Amino acid sequence: MKKVLALILALMMIFAVAAFSGCSNGEDDTPDTSTTPDDNTPEDNTPEEDVTPRTSGNDIQAMLDAGEEVLAAFVNDQFSDSMMLGIAESLKSHFTDMGVTFEYASFESDYTQAITLIENYETMGVKLIIIGGKPDNFADISQRLLDEDIIVVIFGQNKVNFPVSATANSNAFDVAYNMALMAQHWLDETYPDAAEGSIHAAQSLNSPNDGDTDRTTVFEMTIYSDPRVERVYTQDLIYDVNAGYTFAEEAMIYDPDIRLFLCFTESVAMGVSNYICSKDE
């Protein structure tokens, strides 16, 4: 079990780091975030919960060695974003190499559908399940799965306040703060003499789960504290490349003076980039 969980956590960490690396062209272009100003650094004051990981009687490697078929699954809010799809596909590749059947399915913010998907995998005899989204929706069913010796891994940006086998979490506050710093670093390089309010910005947002809400709040606190930046356009709940393209197109029609697009996901940013490049042709 420990080897399997280590694989999951390692892959998710790799993709999280890769997502940040894609925002920079090299060491010289990367802002120093080793220290942050005491007056401006957002703090996560959420109380820590003492949640002891639950071990499982499932020994996946022993099952494989015995010739048994093993099913693992990943249920998440969405896989339309390229990072999430990349995580799912890499997990599938690694599990397949191990001899484990791996499936993934999205519930598109419909938590009733999420429970149905999990119950379907439960009926199919799943031995390990990764669950993404707002964790509090899964407390009861996670307990039931654990009681059935199914390995439960919660994935996302929200703290988990109930027993699970493992969690794979990022800190929404740190993510947002460093994203804003990267945007400010780009502004310093590109528009060093920009006047107050002269950088018009368009912002795309993500799902309304707690992690994304926290991330958005901290991001806005940081980037819009810069007097050069004025938000003039927003678009909620977009994830994929096509939506990013449309977002950029509509934003530029609304305000042709927009010079900064703020996107939380690689796919949306790629769509924005595609639109901007198409206008330069």
PDB file of C-alpha atoms in Angstrom:
ATOM      1  CA  MET A   1       0.000   0.000   0.000  1.00  0.00           C
ATOM      2  CA  LYS A   2       2.774   2.482   0.899  1.00  0.00           C
ATOM      3  CA  LYS A   3       4.440   2.074  -2.504  1.00  0.00           C
ATOM      4  CA  VAL A   4       1.138   2.712  -4.285  1.00  0.00           C
ATOM      5  CA  LEU A   5       0.372   5.822  -2.225  1.00  0.00           C
ATOM      6  CA  ALA A   6       3.910   7.106  -2.751  1.00  0.00           C
ATOM      7  CA  LEU A   7       3.416   6.722  -6.509  1.00  0.00           C
ATOM      8  CA  ILE A   8       0.180   8.735  -6.431  1.00  0.00           C
ATOM      9  CA  LEU A   9       1.603  11.523  -4.294  1.00  0.00           C
ATOM     10  CA  ALA A  10       4.812  11.729  -6.336  1.00  0.00           C
ATOM     11  CA  LEU A  11       2.981  12.007  -9.653  1.00  0.00           C
ATOM     12  CA  MET A  12       0.653  14.697  -8.355  1.00  0.00           C
ATOM     13  CA  MET A  13       3.613  16.647  -6.983  1.00  0.00           C
ATOM     14  CA  ILE A  14       5.455  16.408 -10.311  1.00  0.00           C
ATOM     15  CA  PHE A  15       2.513  17.847 -12.226  1.00  0.00           C
ATOM     16  CA  ALA A  16       1.999  20.635  -9.711  1.00  0.00           C
ATOM     17  CA  VAL A  17       5.650  21.660 -10.087  1.00  0.00           C
ATOM     18  CA  ALA A  18       5.424  21.367 -13.870  1.00  0.00           C
ATOM     19  CA  ALA A  19       2.449  23.727 -13.891  1.00  0.00           C
ATOM     20  CA  PHE A  20       4.491  26.379 -12.099  1.00  0.00           C
ATOM     21  CA  SER A  21       7.558  25.777 -14.287  1.00  0.00           C
ATOM     22  CA  GLY A  22       5.480  26.503 -17.357  1.00  0.00           C
ATOM     23  CA  CYS A  23       5.016  30.085 -16.136  1.00  0.00           C
ATOM     24  CA  SER A  24       8.731  30.876 -16.312  1.00  0.00           C
ATOM     25  CA  ASN A  25      11.390  30.857 -19.015  1.00  0.00           C
ATOM     26  CA  GLY A  26      14.352  30.240 -16.747  1.00  0.00           C
ATOM     27  CA  GLU A  27      16.028  31.010 -13.463  1.00  0.00           C
ATOM     28  CA  ASP A  28      16.665  34.662 -14.341  1.00  0.00           C
ATOM     29  CA  ASP A  29      12.959  35.253 -14.974  1.00  0.00           C
ATOM     30  CA  THR A  30      11.747  33.650 -11.766  1.00  0.00           C
ATOM     31  CA  PRO A  31      10.860  35.990  -8.893  1.00  0.00           C
ATOM     32  CA  ASP A  32      12.528  35.289  -5.573  1.00  0.00           C
ATOM     33  CA  THR A  33       9.768  34.007  -3.301  1.00  0.00           C
ATOM     34  CA  SER A  34      11.978  32.677  -0.539  1.00  0.00           C
ATOM     35  CA  THR A  35      10.853  35.589   1.655  1.00  0.00           C
ATOM     36  CA  THR A  36       7.749  37.735   1.510  1.00  0.00           C
ATOM     37  CA  PRO A  37       6.936  41.087   3.105  1.00  0.00           C
ATOM     38  CA  ASP A  38       5.417  40.736   6.558  1.00  0.00           C
ATOM     39  CA  ASP A  39       2.724  43.328   5.805  1.00  0.00           C
ATOM     40  CA  ASN A  40       1.521  41.754   2.560  1.00  0.00           C
ATOM     41  CA  THR A  41       1.855  38.012   2.961  1.00  0.00           C
ATOM     42  CA  PRO A  42      -1.551  36.301   3.235  1.00  0.00           C
ATOM     43  CA  GLU A  43      -1.785  33.852   6.076  1.00  0.00           C
ATOM     44  CA  ASP A  44      -3.722  30.637   6.283  1.00  0.00           C
ATOM     45  CA  ASN A  45      -5.197  30.825   9.756  1.00  0.00           C
ATOM     46  CA  THR A  46      -7.382  27.761   9.411  1.00  0.00           C
ATOM     47  CA  PRO A  47      -6.941  25.619  12.559  1.00  0.00           C
ATOM     48  CA  GLU A  48      -4.990  22.425  12.049  1.00  0.00           C
ATOM     49  CA  GLU A  49      -6.976  19.231  12.412  1.00  0.00           C
ATOM     50  CA  ASP A  50      -5.525  16.094  13.948  1.00  0.00           C
ATOM     51  CA  VAL A  51      -6.664  13.494  11.451  1.00  0.00           C
ATOM     52  CA  THR A  52      -4.901  10.153  11.729  1.00  0.00           C
ATOM     53  CA  PRO A  53      -4.455   8.359   8.376  1.00  0.00           C
ATOM     54  CA  ARG A  54      -6.367   5.102   8.138  1.00  0.00           C
ATOM     55  CA  THR A  55      -4.450   2.105   6.891  1.00  0.00           C
ATOM     56  CA  SER A  56      -6.076  -0.499   4.682  1.00  0.00           C
ATOM     57  CA  GLY A  57      -5.999  -4.255   4.753  1.00  0.00           C
ATOM     58  CA  ASN A  58      -5.658  -4.159   0.977  1.00  0.00           C
ATOM     59  CA  ASP A  59      -2.195  -5.179  -0.166  1.00  0.00           C
ATOM     60  CA  ILE A  60      -2.370  -4.359  -3.851  1.00  0.00           C
ATOM     61  CA  GLN A  61       1.016  -5.820  -4.699  1.00  0.00           C
ATOM     62  CA  ALA A  62       0.127  -9.081  -2.947  1.00  0.00           C
ATOM     63  CA  MET A  63      -3.112  -9.238  -4.938  1.00  0.00           C
ATOM     64  CA  LEU A  64      -1.216  -8.705  -8.175  1.00  0.00           C
ATOM     65  CA  ASP A  65       1.347 -11.347  -7.202  1.00  0.00           C
ATOM     66  CA  ALA A  66      -1.525 -13.748  -6.589  1.00  0.00           C
ATOM     67  CA  GLY A  67      -2.856 -13.113 -10.084  1.00  0.00           C
ATOM     68  CA  GLU A  68      -5.913 -11.185  -8.928  1.00  0.00           C
ATOM     69  CA  GLU A  69      -7.408  -8.370 -10.993  1.00  0.00           C
ATOM     70  CA  VAL A  70      -7.100  -5.013  -9.229  1.00  0.00           C
ATOM     71  CA  LEU A  71      -9.150  -1.912 -10.052  1.00  0.00           C
ATOM     72  CA  ALA A  72      -8.145   1.636  -9.072  1.00  0.00           C
ATOM     73  CA  ALA A  73     -10.143   4.773  -9.913  1.00  0.00           C
ATOM     74  CA  PHE A  74      -9.913   8.562  -9.869  1.00  0.00           C
ATOM     75  CA  VAL A  75     -13.126  10.595  -9.452  1.00  0.00           C
ATOM     76  CA  ASN A  76     -12.666  14.352  -9.831  1.00  0.00           C
ATOM     77  CA  ASP A  77     -14.609  17.539 -10.504  1.00  0.00           C
ATOM     78  CA  GLN A  78     -13.197  17.792 -14.037  1.00  0.00           C
ATOM     79  CA  PHE A  79     -10.470  16.528 -16.349  1.00  0.00           C
ATOM     80  CA  SER A  80     -10.894  19.161 -19.071  1.00  0.00           C
ATOM     81  CA  ASP A  81      -7.925  21.101 -17.728  1.00  0.00           C
ATOM     82  CA  SER A  82      -4.672  19.845 -19.243  1.00  0.00           C
ATOM     83  CA  MET A  83      -2.936  19.510 -15.870  1.00  0.00           C
ATOM     84  CA  MET A  84      -5.713  17.351 -14.417  1.00  0.00           C
ATOM     85  CA  LEU A  85      -5.887  15.273 -17.575  1.00  0.00           C
ATOM     86  CA  GLY A  86      -2.127  14.866 -17.459  1.00  0.00           C
ATOM     87  CA  ILE A  87      -2.260  13.667 -13.863  1.00  0.00           C
ATOM     88  CA  ALA A  88      -5.000  11.162 -14.691  1.00  0.00           C
ATOM     89  CA  GLU A  89      -3.238   9.839 -17.785  1.00  0.00           C
ATOM     90  CA  SER A  90       0.098   9.485 -15.992  1.00  0.00           C
ATOM     91  CA  LEU A  91      -1.528   7.648 -13.121  1.00  0.00           C
ATOM     92  CA  LYS A  92      -3.217   5.380 -15.659  1.00  0.00           C
ATOM     93  CA  SER A  93       0.106   4.702 -17.381  1.00  0.00           C
ATOM     94  CA  HIS A  94       1.909   3.883 -14.141  1.00  0.00           C
ATOM     95  CA  PHE A  95      -0.888   1.749 -12.743  1.00  0.00           C
ATOM     96  CA  THR A  96      -1.163  -0.113 -16.046  1.00  0.00           C
ATOM     97  CA  ASP A  97       2.563  -0.837 -15.892  1.00  0.00           C
ATOM     98  CA  MET A  98       1.961  -2.324 -12.446  1.00  0.00           C
ATOM     99  CA  GLY A  99      -0.819  -4.508 -13.813  1.00  0.00           C
ATOM    100  CA  VAL A 100      -3.621  -2.483 -12.205  1.00  0.00           C
ATOM    101  CA  THR A 101      -6.735  -1.496 -14.160  1.00  0.00           C
ATOM    102  CA  PHE A 102      -7.153   2.262 -13.767  1.00  0.00           C
ATOM    103  CA  GLU A 103     -10.188   4.355 -14.692  1.00  0.00           C
ATOM    104  CA  TYR A 104     -11.114   7.996 -14.169  1.00  0.00           C
ATOM    105  CA  ALA A 105     -14.387   9.927 -14.391  1.00  0.00           C
ATOM    106  CA  SER A 106     -15.553  13.498 -13.763  1.00  0.00           C
ATOM    107  CA  PHE A 107     -18.696  14.771 -12.063  1.00  0.00           C
ATOM    108  CA  GLU A 108     -18.595  18.433 -13.235  1.00  0.00           C
ATOM    109  CA  SER A 109     -19.366  19.966  -9.807  1.00  0.00           C
ATOM    110  CA  ASP A 110     -22.430  17.714  -9.355  1.00  0.00           C
ATOM    111  CA  TYR A 111     -21.732  16.063  -6.012  1.00  0.00           C
ATOM    112  CA  THR A 112     -24.757  13.783  -6.269  1.00  0.00           C
ATOM    113  CA  GLN A 113     -23.201  12.434  -9.444  1.00  0.00           C
ATOM    114  CA  ALA A 114     -19.861  12.171  -7.639  1.00  0.00           C
ATOM    115  CA  ILE A 115     -21.336   9.863  -5.011  1.00  0.00           C
ATOM    116  CA  THR A 116     -22.989   7.798  -7.751  1.00  0.00           C
ATOM    117  CA  LEU A 117     -19.657   7.385  -9.548  1.00  0.00           C
ATOM    118  CA  ILE A 118     -17.915   6.351  -6.331  1.00  0.00           C
ATOM    119  CA  GLU A 119     -20.671   3.860  -5.514  1.00  0.00           C
ATOM    120  CA  ASN A 120     -20.404   2.424  -9.031  1.00  0.00           C
ATOM    121  CA  TYR A 121     -16.687   1.822  -8.536  1.00  0.00           C
ATOM    122  CA  GLU A 122     -17.438   0.381  -5.104  1.00  0.00           C
ATOM    123  CA  THR A 123     -19.825  -2.096  -6.737  1.00  0.00           C
ATOM    124  CA  MET A 124     -17.167  -2.938  -9.330  1.00  0.00           C
ATOM    125  CA  GLY A 125     -14.803  -3.961  -6.527  1.00  0.00           C
ATOM    126  CA  VAL A 126     -12.394  -1.021  -6.583  1.00  0.00           C
ATOM    127  CA  LYS A 127      -9.401  -1.460  -4.260  1.00  0.00           C
ATOM    128  CA  LEU A 128      -8.086   2.108  -4.356  1.00  0.00           C
ATOM    129  CA  ILE A 129      -9.944   5.316  -5.168  1.00  0.00           C
ATOM    130  CA  ILE A 130      -8.684   8.887  -5.514  1.00  0.00           C
ATOM    131  CA  ILE A 131     -11.353  11.539  -4.895  1.00  0.00           C
ATOM    132  CA  GLY A 132     -11.057  15.191  -5.913  1.00  0.00           C
ATOM    133  CA  GLY A 133     -13.346  18.113  -5.144  1.00  0.00           C
ATOM    134  CA  LYS A 134     -14.654  19.580  -1.909  1.00  0.00           C
ATOM    135  CA  PRO A 135     -13.812  16.920   0.704  1.00  0.00           C
ATOM    136  CA  ASP A 136     -16.700  17.516   3.108  1.00  0.00           C
ATOM    137  CA  ASN A 137     -19.049  16.005   0.526  1.00  0.00           C
ATOM    138  CA  PHE A 138     -17.247  12.683   0.858  1.00  0.00           C
ATOM    139  CA  ALA A 139     -16.904  12.173   4.615  1.00  0.00           C
ATOM    140  CA  ASP A 140     -19.622   9.534   4.966  1.00  0.00           C
ATOM    141  CA  ILE A 141     -18.831   7.505   1.871  1.00  0.00           C
ATOM    142  CA  SER A 142     -15.093   7.650   2.618  1.00  0.00           C
ATOM    143  CA  GLN A 143     -15.723   6.104   6.015  1.00  0.00           C
ATOM    144  CA  ARG A 144     -17.758   3.344   4.387  1.00  0.00           C
ATOM    145  CA  LEU A 145     -15.041   2.650   1.842  1.00  0.00           C
ATOM    146  CA  LEU A 146     -12.408   2.491   4.575  1.00  0.00           C
ATOM    147  CA  ASP A 147     -14.578   0.049   6.513  1.00  0.00           C
ATOM    148  CA  GLU A 148     -14.543  -2.116   3.379  1.00  0.00           C
ATOM    149  CA  ASP A 149     -10.722  -1.987   3.299  1.00  0.00           C
ATOM    150  CA  ILE A 150     -10.691   0.247   0.218  1.00  0.00           C
ATOM    151  CA  ILE A 151      -7.788   2.701   0.040  1.00  0.00           C
ATOM    152  CA  VAL A 152      -9.126   6.293  -0.061  1.00  0.00           C
ATOM    153  CA  VAL A 153      -6.953   9.193  -1.232  1.00  0.00           C
ATOM    154  CA  ILE A 154      -8.367  12.739  -1.159  1.00  0.00           C
ATOM    155  CA  PHE A 155      -6.881  15.096  -3.743  1.00  0.00           C
ATOM    156  CA  GLY A 156      -7.162  18.884  -3.949  1.00  0.00           C
ATOM    157  CA  GLN A 157      -6.571  22.164  -2.142  1.00  0.00           C
ATOM    158  CA  ASN A 158      -8.915  21.688   0.803  1.00  0.00           C
ATOM    159  CA  LYS A 159      -8.094  20.439   4.270  1.00  0.00           C
ATOM    160  CA  VAL A 160      -9.523  17.039   5.102  1.00  0.00           C
ATOM    161  CA  ASN A 161     -11.243  16.781   8.482  1.00  0.00           C
ATOM    162  CA  PHE A 162     -12.089  13.091   8.484  1.00  0.00           C
ATOM    163  CA  PRO A 163     -10.073   9.850   8.348  1.00  0.00           C
ATOM    164  CA  VAL A 164      -8.689   8.772   4.962  1.00  0.00           C
ATOM    165  CA  SER A 165      -5.777   6.643   3.810  1.00  0.00           C
ATOM    166  CA  ALA A 166      -3.820   9.617   2.452  1.00  0.00           C
ATOM    167  CA  THR A 167      -4.218  13.137   1.089  1.00  0.00           C
ATOM    168  CA  ALA A 168      -2.523  14.919  -1.825  1.00  0.00           C
ATOM    169  CA  ASN A 169      -2.980  18.615  -1.145  1.00  0.00           C
ATOM    170  CA  SER A 170      -1.480  21.907  -2.244  1.00  0.00           C
ATOM    171  CA  ASN A 171      -1.690  25.102  -0.228  1.00  0.00           C
ATOM    172  CA  ALA A 172      -4.151  27.401  -1.989  1.00  0.00           C
ATOM    173  CA  PHE A 173      -2.737  30.461  -0.235  1.00  0.00           C
ATOM    174  CA  ASP A 174       0.852  29.816  -1.363  1.00  0.00           C
ATOM    175  CA  VAL A 175      -0.269  28.937  -4.898  1.00  0.00           C
ATOM    176  CA  ALA A 176      -2.226  32.178  -5.263  1.00  0.00           C
ATOM    177  CA  TYR A 177       0.415  34.398  -3.720  1.00  0.00           C
ATOM    178  CA  ASN A 178       3.201  33.075  -5.944  1.00  0.00           C
ATOM    179  CA  MET A 179       1.025  33.288  -9.055  1.00  0.00           C
ATOM    180  CA  ALA A 180       0.465  36.961  -8.304  1.00  0.00           C
ATOM    181  CA  LEU A 181       4.180  37.500  -7.759  1.00  0.00           C
ATOM    182  CA  MET A 182       4.912  35.992 -11.159  1.00  0.00           C
ATOM    183  CA  ALA A 183       2.408  38.362 -12.769  1.00  0.00           C
ATOM    184  CA  GLN A 184       3.956  41.347 -10.992  1.00  0.00           C
ATOM    185  CA  HIS A 185       7.441  40.241 -12.057  1.00  0.00           C
ATOM    186  CA  TRP A 186       6.277  40.140 -15.681  1.00  0.00           C
ATOM    187  CA  LEU A 187       4.826  43.634 -15.329  1.00  0.00           C
ATOM    188  CA  ASP A 188       8.120  44.925 -13.909  1.00  0.00           C
ATOM    189  CA  GLU A 189       9.948  43.527 -16.938  1.00  0.00           C
ATOM    190  CA  THR A 190       7.420  44.504 -19.601  1.00  0.00           C
ATOM    191  CA  TYR A 191       5.907  47.773 -18.378  1.00  0.00           C
ATOM    192  CA  PRO A 192       8.463  49.222 -15.941  1.00  0.00           C
ATOM    193  CA  ASP A 193       7.126  52.781 -16.292  1.00  0.00           C
ATOM    194  CA  ALA A 194       3.401  51.968 -16.229  1.00  0.00           C
ATOM    195  CA  ALA A 195       1.248  54.592 -14.558  1.00  0.00           C
ATOM    196  CA  GLU A 196      -1.364  53.902 -11.906  1.00  0.00           C
ATOM    197  CA  GLY A 197      -4.386  52.098 -13.371  1.00  0.00           C
ATOM    198  CA  SER A 198      -2.816  51.842 -16.831  1.00  0.00           C
ATOM    199  CA  ILE A 199      -2.556  48.032 -16.943  1.00  0.00           C
ATOM    200  CA  HIS A 200      -6.044  46.769 -17.732  1.00  0.00           C
ATOM    201  CA  ALA A 201      -6.533  43.149 -16.675  1.00  0.00           C
ATOM    202  CA  ALA A 202      -8.936  40.357 -17.559  1.00  0.00           C
ATOM    203  CA  GLN A 203      -9.316  37.524 -15.063  1.00  0.00           C
ATOM    204  CA  SER A 204     -10.666  34.004 -15.424  1.00  0.00           C
ATOM    205  CA  LEU A 205     -11.842  32.064 -12.385  1.00  0.00           C
ATOM    206  CA  ASN A 206     -12.422  28.406 -11.545  1.00  0.00           C
ATOM    207  CA  SER A 207     -14.891  26.302  -9.603  1.00  0.00           C
ATOM    208  CA  PRO A 208     -16.466  27.678  -6.408  1.00  0.00           C
ATOM    209  CA  ASN A 209     -15.034  25.001  -4.097  1.00  0.00           C
ATOM    210  CA  ASP A 210     -13.278  26.255  -0.973  1.00  0.00           C
ATOM    211  CA  GLY A 211      -9.739  25.831  -2.282  1.00  0.00           C
ATOM    212  CA  ASP A 212     -10.391  27.778  -5.462  1.00  0.00           C
ATOM    213  CA  THR A 213     -12.294  30.469  -3.546  1.00  0.00           C
ATOM    214  CA  ASP A 214      -9.386  30.900  -1.126  1.00  0.00           C
ATOM    215  CA  ARG A 215      -6.939  30.952  -4.007  1.00  0.00           C
ATOM    216  CA  THR A 216      -8.942  33.591  -5.864  1.00  0.00           C
ATOM    217  CA  THR A 217      -9.257  35.792  -2.773  1.00  0.00           C
ATOM    218  CA  VAL A 218      -5.542  35.744  -1.983  1.00  0.00           C
ATOM    219  CA  PHE A 219      -4.611  36.191  -5.631  1.00  0.00           C
ATOM    220  CA  GLU A 220      -6.844  39.255  -5.940  1.00  0.00           C
ATOM    221  CA  MET A 221      -5.575  40.711  -2.665  1.00  0.00           C
ATOM    222  CA  THR A 222      -2.033  40.515  -4.002  1.00  0.00           C
ATOM    223  CA  ILE A 223      -2.252  41.427  -7.681  1.00  0.00           C
ATOM    224  CA  TYR A 224      -4.789  44.233  -7.274  1.00  0.00           C
ATOM    225  CA  SER A 225      -2.780  45.819  -4.481  1.00  0.00           C
ATOM    226  CA  ASP A 226      -0.453  46.798  -7.329  1.00  0.00           C
ATOM    227  CA  PRO A 227      -1.618  50.322  -8.267  1.00  0.00           C
ATOM    228  CA  ARG A 228      -0.713  49.748 -11.919  1.00  0.00           C
ATOM    229  CA  VAL A 229      -3.344  47.021 -12.333  1.00  0.00           C
ATOM    230  CA  GLU A 230      -7.047  47.636 -12.882  1.00  0.00           C
ATOM    231  CA  ARG A 231      -9.419  44.703 -13.441  1.00  0.00           C
ATOM    232  CA  VAL A 232     -11.854  45.481 -16.230  1.00  0.00           C
ATOM    233  CA  TYR A 233     -13.211  42.054 -17.223  1.00  0.00           C
ATOM    234  CA  THR A 234     -13.897  38.668 -15.564  1.00  0.00           C
ATOM    235  CA  GLN A 235     -15.177  35.293 -16.712  1.00  0.00           C
ATOM    236  CA  ASP A 236     -16.204  32.550 -14.273  1.00  0.00           C
ATOM    237  CA  LEU A 237     -15.921  28.789 -14.449  1.00  0.00           C
ATOM    238  CA  ILE A 238     -13.838  28.114 -17.528  1.00  0.00           C
ATOM    239  CA  TYR A 239     -11.303  25.315 -17.869  1.00  0.00           C
ATOM    240  CA  ASP A 240     -10.342  24.370 -21.411  1.00  0.00           C
ATOM    241  CA  VAL A 241      -8.423  25.816 -24.351  1.00  0.00           C
ATOM    242  CA  ASN A 242     -11.482  26.739 -26.417  1.00  0.00           C
ATOM    243  CA  ALA A 243     -13.055  28.543 -23.482  1.00  0.00           C
ATOM    244  CA  GLY A 244      -9.802  30.438 -22.943  1.00  0.00           C
ATOM    245  CA  TYR A 245      -9.784  31.532 -26.589  1.00  0.00           C
ATOM    246  CA  THR A 246     -13.368  32.787 -26.339  1.00  0.00           C
ATOM    247  CA  PHE A 247     -12.624  34.482 -23.020  1.00  0.00           C
ATOM    248  CA  ALA A 248      -9.750  36.443 -24.587  1.00  0.00           C
ATOM    249  CA  GLU A 249     -11.736  37.307 -27.685  1.00  0.00           C
ATOM    250  CA  GLU A 250     -14.696  38.641 -25.702  1.00  0.00           C
ATOM    251  CA  ALA A 251     -12.433  40.478 -23.262  1.00  0.00           C
ATOM    252  CA  MET A 252     -10.583  42.290 -26.057  1.00  0.00           C
ATOM    253  CA  ILE A 253     -13.868  43.279 -27.691  1.00  0.00           C
ATOM    254  CA  TYR A 254     -14.984  44.684 -24.346  1.00  0.00           C
ATOM    255  CA  ASP A 255     -11.701  46.545 -23.810  1.00  0.00           C
ATOM    256  CA  PRO A 256      -9.010  46.564 -26.527  1.00  0.00           C
ATOM    257  CA  ASP A 257      -6.564  48.079 -24.018  1.00  0.00           C
ATOM    258  CA  ILE A 258      -6.316  44.917 -21.895  1.00  0.00           C
ATOM    259  CA  ARG A 259      -2.645  44.032 -21.421  1.00  0.00           C
ATOM    260  CA  LEU A 260      -2.784  41.393 -18.686  1.00  0.00           C
ATOM    261  CA  PHE A 261      -4.736  38.113 -18.675  1.00  0.00           C
ATOM    262  CA  LEU A 262      -4.871  36.330 -15.332  1.00  0.00           C
ATOM    263  CA  CYS A 263      -5.629  32.609 -15.651  1.00  0.00           C
ATOM    264  CA  PHE A 264      -5.515  29.872 -13.018  1.00  0.00           C
ATOM    265  CA  THR A 265      -5.127  26.972 -15.431  1.00  0.00           C
ATOM    266  CA  GLU A 266      -2.707  26.135 -18.193  1.00  0.00           C
ATOM    267  CA  SER A 267      -5.476  25.224 -20.643  1.00  0.00           C
ATOM    268  CA  VAL A 268      -7.251  28.573 -20.326  1.00  0.00           C
ATOM    269  CA  ALA A 269      -3.935  30.425 -20.587  1.00  0.00           C
ATOM    270  CA  MET A 270      -3.113  28.458 -23.737  1.00  0.00           C
ATOM    271  CA  GLY A 271      -6.455  29.440 -25.250  1.00  0.00           C
ATOM    272  CA  VAL A 272      -5.767  33.091 -24.430  1.00  0.00           C
ATOM    273  CA  SER A 273      -2.320  32.790 -25.999  1.00  0.00           C
ATOM    274  CA  ASN A 274      -3.791  31.219 -29.135  1.00  0.00           C
ATOM    275  CA  TYR A 275      -6.151  34.147 -29.530  1.00  0.00           C
ATOM    276  CA  ILE A 276      -3.435  36.767 -28.985  1.00  0.00           C
ATOM    277  CA  CYS A 277      -1.137  35.019 -31.483  1.00  0.00           C
ATOM    278  CA  SER A 278      -3.958  34.832 -34.032  1.00  0.00           C
ATOM    279  CA  LYS A 279      -4.338  38.616 -33.865  1.00  0.00           C
ATOM    280  CA  ASP A 280      -0.626  39.076 -34.550  1.00  0.00           C
ATOM    281  CA  GLU A 281      -0.730  37.059 -37.783  1.00  0.00           C
TER     282      GLU A 281
END
